[in-house]
PDB file of C-alpha atoms in Angstrom:
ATOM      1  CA  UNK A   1      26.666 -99.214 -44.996  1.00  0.00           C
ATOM      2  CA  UNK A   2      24.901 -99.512 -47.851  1.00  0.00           C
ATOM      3  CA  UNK A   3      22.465 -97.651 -49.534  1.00  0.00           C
ATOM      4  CA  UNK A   4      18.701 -98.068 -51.106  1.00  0.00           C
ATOM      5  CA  UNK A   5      18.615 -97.301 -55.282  1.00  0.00           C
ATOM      6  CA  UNK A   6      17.654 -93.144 -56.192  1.00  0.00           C
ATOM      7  CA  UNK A   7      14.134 -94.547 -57.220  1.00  0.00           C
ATOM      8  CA  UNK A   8      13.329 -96.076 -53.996  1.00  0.00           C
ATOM      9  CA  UNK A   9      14.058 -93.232 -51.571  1.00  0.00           C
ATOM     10  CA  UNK A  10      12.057 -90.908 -53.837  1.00  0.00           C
ATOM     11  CA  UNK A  11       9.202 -93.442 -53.760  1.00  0.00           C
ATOM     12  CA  UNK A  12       9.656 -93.984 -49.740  1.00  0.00           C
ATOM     13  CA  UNK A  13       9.732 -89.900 -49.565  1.00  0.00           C
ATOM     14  CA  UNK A  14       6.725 -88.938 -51.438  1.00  0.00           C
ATOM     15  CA  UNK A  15       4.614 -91.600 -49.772  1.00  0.00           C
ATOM     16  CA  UNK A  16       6.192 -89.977 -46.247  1.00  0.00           C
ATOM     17  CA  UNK A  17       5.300 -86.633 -47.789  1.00  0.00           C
ATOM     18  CA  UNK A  18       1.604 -88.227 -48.885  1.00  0.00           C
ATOM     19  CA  UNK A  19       1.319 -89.316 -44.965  1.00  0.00           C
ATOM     20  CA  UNK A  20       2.535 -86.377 -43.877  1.00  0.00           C
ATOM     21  CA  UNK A  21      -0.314 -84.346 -45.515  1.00  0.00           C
ATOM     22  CA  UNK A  22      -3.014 -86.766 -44.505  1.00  0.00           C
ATOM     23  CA  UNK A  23      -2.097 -85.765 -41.040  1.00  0.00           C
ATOM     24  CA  UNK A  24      -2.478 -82.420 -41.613  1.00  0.00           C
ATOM     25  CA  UNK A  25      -5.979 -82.627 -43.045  1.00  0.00           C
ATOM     26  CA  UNK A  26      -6.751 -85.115 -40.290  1.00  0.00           C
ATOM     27  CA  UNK A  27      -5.410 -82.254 -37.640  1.00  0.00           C
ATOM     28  CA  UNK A  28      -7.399 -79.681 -39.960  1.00  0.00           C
ATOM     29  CA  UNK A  29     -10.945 -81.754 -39.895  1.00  0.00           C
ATOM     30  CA  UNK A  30     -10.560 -82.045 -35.758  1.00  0.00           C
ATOM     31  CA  UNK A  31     -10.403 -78.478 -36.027  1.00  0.00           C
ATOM     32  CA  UNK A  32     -12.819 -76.810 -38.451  1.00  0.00           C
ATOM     33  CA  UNK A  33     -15.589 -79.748 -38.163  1.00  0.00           C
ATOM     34  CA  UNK A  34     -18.332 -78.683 -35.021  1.00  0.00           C
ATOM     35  CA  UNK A  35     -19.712 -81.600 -33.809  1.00  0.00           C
ATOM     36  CA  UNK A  36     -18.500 -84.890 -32.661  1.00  0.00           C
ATOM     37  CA  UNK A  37     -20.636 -86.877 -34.920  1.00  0.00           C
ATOM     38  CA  UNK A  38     -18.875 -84.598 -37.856  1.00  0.00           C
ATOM     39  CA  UNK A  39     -15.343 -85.000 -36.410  1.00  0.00           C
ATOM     40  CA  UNK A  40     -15.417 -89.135 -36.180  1.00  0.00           C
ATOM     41  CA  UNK A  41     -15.220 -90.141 -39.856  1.00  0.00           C
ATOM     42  CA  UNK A  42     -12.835 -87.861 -41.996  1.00  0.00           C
ATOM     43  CA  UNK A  43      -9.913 -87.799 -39.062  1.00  0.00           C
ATOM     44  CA  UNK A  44     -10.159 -91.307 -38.679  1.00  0.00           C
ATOM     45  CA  UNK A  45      -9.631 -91.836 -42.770  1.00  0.00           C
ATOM     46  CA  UNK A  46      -7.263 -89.531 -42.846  1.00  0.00           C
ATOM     47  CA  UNK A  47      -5.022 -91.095 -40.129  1.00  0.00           C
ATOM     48  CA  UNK A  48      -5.586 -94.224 -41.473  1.00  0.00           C
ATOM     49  CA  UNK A  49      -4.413 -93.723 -45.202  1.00  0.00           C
ATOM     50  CA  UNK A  50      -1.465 -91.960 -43.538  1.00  0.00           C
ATOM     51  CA  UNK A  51      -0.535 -94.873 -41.202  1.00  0.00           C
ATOM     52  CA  UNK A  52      -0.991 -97.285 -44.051  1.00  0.00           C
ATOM     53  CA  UNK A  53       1.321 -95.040 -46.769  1.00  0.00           C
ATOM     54  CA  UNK A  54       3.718 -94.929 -43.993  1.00  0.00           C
ATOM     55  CA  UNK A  55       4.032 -98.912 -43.866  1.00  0.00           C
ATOM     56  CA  UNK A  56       4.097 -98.956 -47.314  1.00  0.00           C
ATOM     57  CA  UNK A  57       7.171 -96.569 -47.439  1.00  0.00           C
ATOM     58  CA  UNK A  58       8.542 -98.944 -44.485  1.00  0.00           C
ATOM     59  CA  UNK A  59       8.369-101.979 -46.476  1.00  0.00           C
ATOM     60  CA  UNK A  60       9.387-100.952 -50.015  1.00  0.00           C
ATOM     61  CA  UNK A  61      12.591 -98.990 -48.231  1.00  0.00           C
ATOM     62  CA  UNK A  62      13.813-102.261 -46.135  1.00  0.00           C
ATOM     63  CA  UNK A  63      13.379-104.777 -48.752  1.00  0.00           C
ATOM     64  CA  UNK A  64      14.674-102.818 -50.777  1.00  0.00           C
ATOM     65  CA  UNK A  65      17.665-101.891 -48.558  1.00  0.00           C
ATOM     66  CA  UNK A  66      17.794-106.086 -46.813  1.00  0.00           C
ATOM     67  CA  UNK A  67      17.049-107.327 -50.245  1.00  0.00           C
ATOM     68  CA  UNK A  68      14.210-109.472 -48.598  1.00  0.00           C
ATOM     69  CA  UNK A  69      10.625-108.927 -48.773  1.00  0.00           C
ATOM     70  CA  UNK A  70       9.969-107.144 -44.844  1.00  0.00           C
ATOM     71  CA  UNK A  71       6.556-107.178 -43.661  1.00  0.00           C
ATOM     72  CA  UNK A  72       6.979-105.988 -39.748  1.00  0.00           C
ATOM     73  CA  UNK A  73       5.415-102.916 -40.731  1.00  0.00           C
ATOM     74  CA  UNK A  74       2.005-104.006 -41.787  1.00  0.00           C
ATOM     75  CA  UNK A  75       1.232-105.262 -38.048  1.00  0.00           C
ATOM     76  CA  UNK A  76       0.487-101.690 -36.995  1.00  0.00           C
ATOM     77  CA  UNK A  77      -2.003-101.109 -39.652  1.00  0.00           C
ATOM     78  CA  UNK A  78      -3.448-104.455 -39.577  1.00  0.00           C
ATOM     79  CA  UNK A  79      -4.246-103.823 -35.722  1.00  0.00           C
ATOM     80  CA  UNK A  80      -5.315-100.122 -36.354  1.00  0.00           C
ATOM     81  CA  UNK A  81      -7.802-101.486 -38.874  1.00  0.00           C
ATOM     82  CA  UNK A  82      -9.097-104.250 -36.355  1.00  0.00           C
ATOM     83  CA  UNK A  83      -9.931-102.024 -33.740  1.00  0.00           C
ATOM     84  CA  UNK A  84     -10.448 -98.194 -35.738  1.00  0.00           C
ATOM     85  CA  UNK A  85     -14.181 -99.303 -36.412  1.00  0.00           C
ATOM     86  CA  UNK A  86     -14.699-101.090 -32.595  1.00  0.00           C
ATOM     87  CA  UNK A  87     -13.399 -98.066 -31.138  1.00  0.00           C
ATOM     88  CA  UNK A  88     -15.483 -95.726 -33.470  1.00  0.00           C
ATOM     89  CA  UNK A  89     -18.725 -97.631 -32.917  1.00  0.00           C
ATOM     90  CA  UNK A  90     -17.720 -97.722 -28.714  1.00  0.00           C
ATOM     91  CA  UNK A  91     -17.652 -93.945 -29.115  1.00  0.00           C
ATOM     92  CA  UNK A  92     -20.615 -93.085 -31.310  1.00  0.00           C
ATOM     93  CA  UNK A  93     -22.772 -95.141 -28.953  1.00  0.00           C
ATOM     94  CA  UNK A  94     -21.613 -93.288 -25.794  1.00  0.00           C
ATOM     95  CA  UNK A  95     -22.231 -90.028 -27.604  1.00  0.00           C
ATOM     96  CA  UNK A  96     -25.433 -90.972 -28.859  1.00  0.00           C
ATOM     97  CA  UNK A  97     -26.452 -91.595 -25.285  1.00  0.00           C
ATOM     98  CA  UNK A  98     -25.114 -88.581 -23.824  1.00  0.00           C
ATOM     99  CA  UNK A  99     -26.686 -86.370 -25.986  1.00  0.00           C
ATOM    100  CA  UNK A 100     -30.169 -88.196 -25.488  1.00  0.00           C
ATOM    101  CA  UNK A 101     -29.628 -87.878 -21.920  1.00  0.00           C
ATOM    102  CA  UNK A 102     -28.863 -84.125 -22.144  1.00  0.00           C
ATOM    103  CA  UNK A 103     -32.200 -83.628 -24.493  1.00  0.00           C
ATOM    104  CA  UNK A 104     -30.087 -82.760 -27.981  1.00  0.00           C
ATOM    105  CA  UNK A 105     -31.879 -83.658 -31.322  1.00  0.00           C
ATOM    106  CA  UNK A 106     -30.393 -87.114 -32.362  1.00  0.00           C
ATOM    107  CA  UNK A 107     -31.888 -89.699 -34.057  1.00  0.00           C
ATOM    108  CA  UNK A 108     -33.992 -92.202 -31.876  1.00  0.00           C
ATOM    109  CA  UNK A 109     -33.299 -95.597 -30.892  1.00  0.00           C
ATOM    110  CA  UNK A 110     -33.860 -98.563 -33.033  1.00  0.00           C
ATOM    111  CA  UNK A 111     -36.720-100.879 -32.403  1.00  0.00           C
ATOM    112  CA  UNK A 112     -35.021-103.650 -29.603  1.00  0.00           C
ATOM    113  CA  UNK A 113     -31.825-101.278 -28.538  1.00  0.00           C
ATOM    114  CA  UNK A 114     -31.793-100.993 -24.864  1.00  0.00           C
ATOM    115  CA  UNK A 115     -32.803 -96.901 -23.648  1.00  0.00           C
TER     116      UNK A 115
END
């Protein structure tokens, strides 16, 4: 079995380390931010960066270790970055309208949105 150079496996470990750490500040900002209008942005960046750095570490450690360039990785965070910001804007509008149904103070509708 062989074995990837010293220099990559630190590399591939502090960007796992990096990822790891996003996640914890994601986990953190579900926590300690109140609303749900507050809680959709920095978890989802978070999660992101850490899902990205994680491919990154994926594909620098198996080319490395293959000696060809391996790419397999980068389909998760090419679909997670397709449909983050559908999902996101799905969920904003469905909280937008529950909270207008229930009477909270949001902001109003745009001239030509449907009530």
């Amino acid at each position: 079995m062989s074995t990837a150079p010293a220099w990559v496996e630190f590399f591939v470990a502090a960007l796992l380390v990096v990822a790891g750490l996003l996640s914890v500040v994601a986990a953190l900002g579900l926590v300690r931010l109140r609303s749900f209008f507050q809680r959709m942005h920095p978890p989802a960046l978070a999660s992101t960066c850490a899902t990205w750095a994680v491919a990154v570490a994926s594909t620098v450690f198996f080319s490395e270790l293959d000696g060809d360039l391996r790419l397999q990785a980068w389909l998760i965070p090419m679909l997670l970055s397709i449909t983050s910001p559908v999902t996101a804007v799905l969920l904003a509008r469905t909280a937008l309208f529950r909270a207008r149904q229930h009477g909270d103070e949001v902001p109003e509708p745009l001239p030509g949105d449907a009530p």
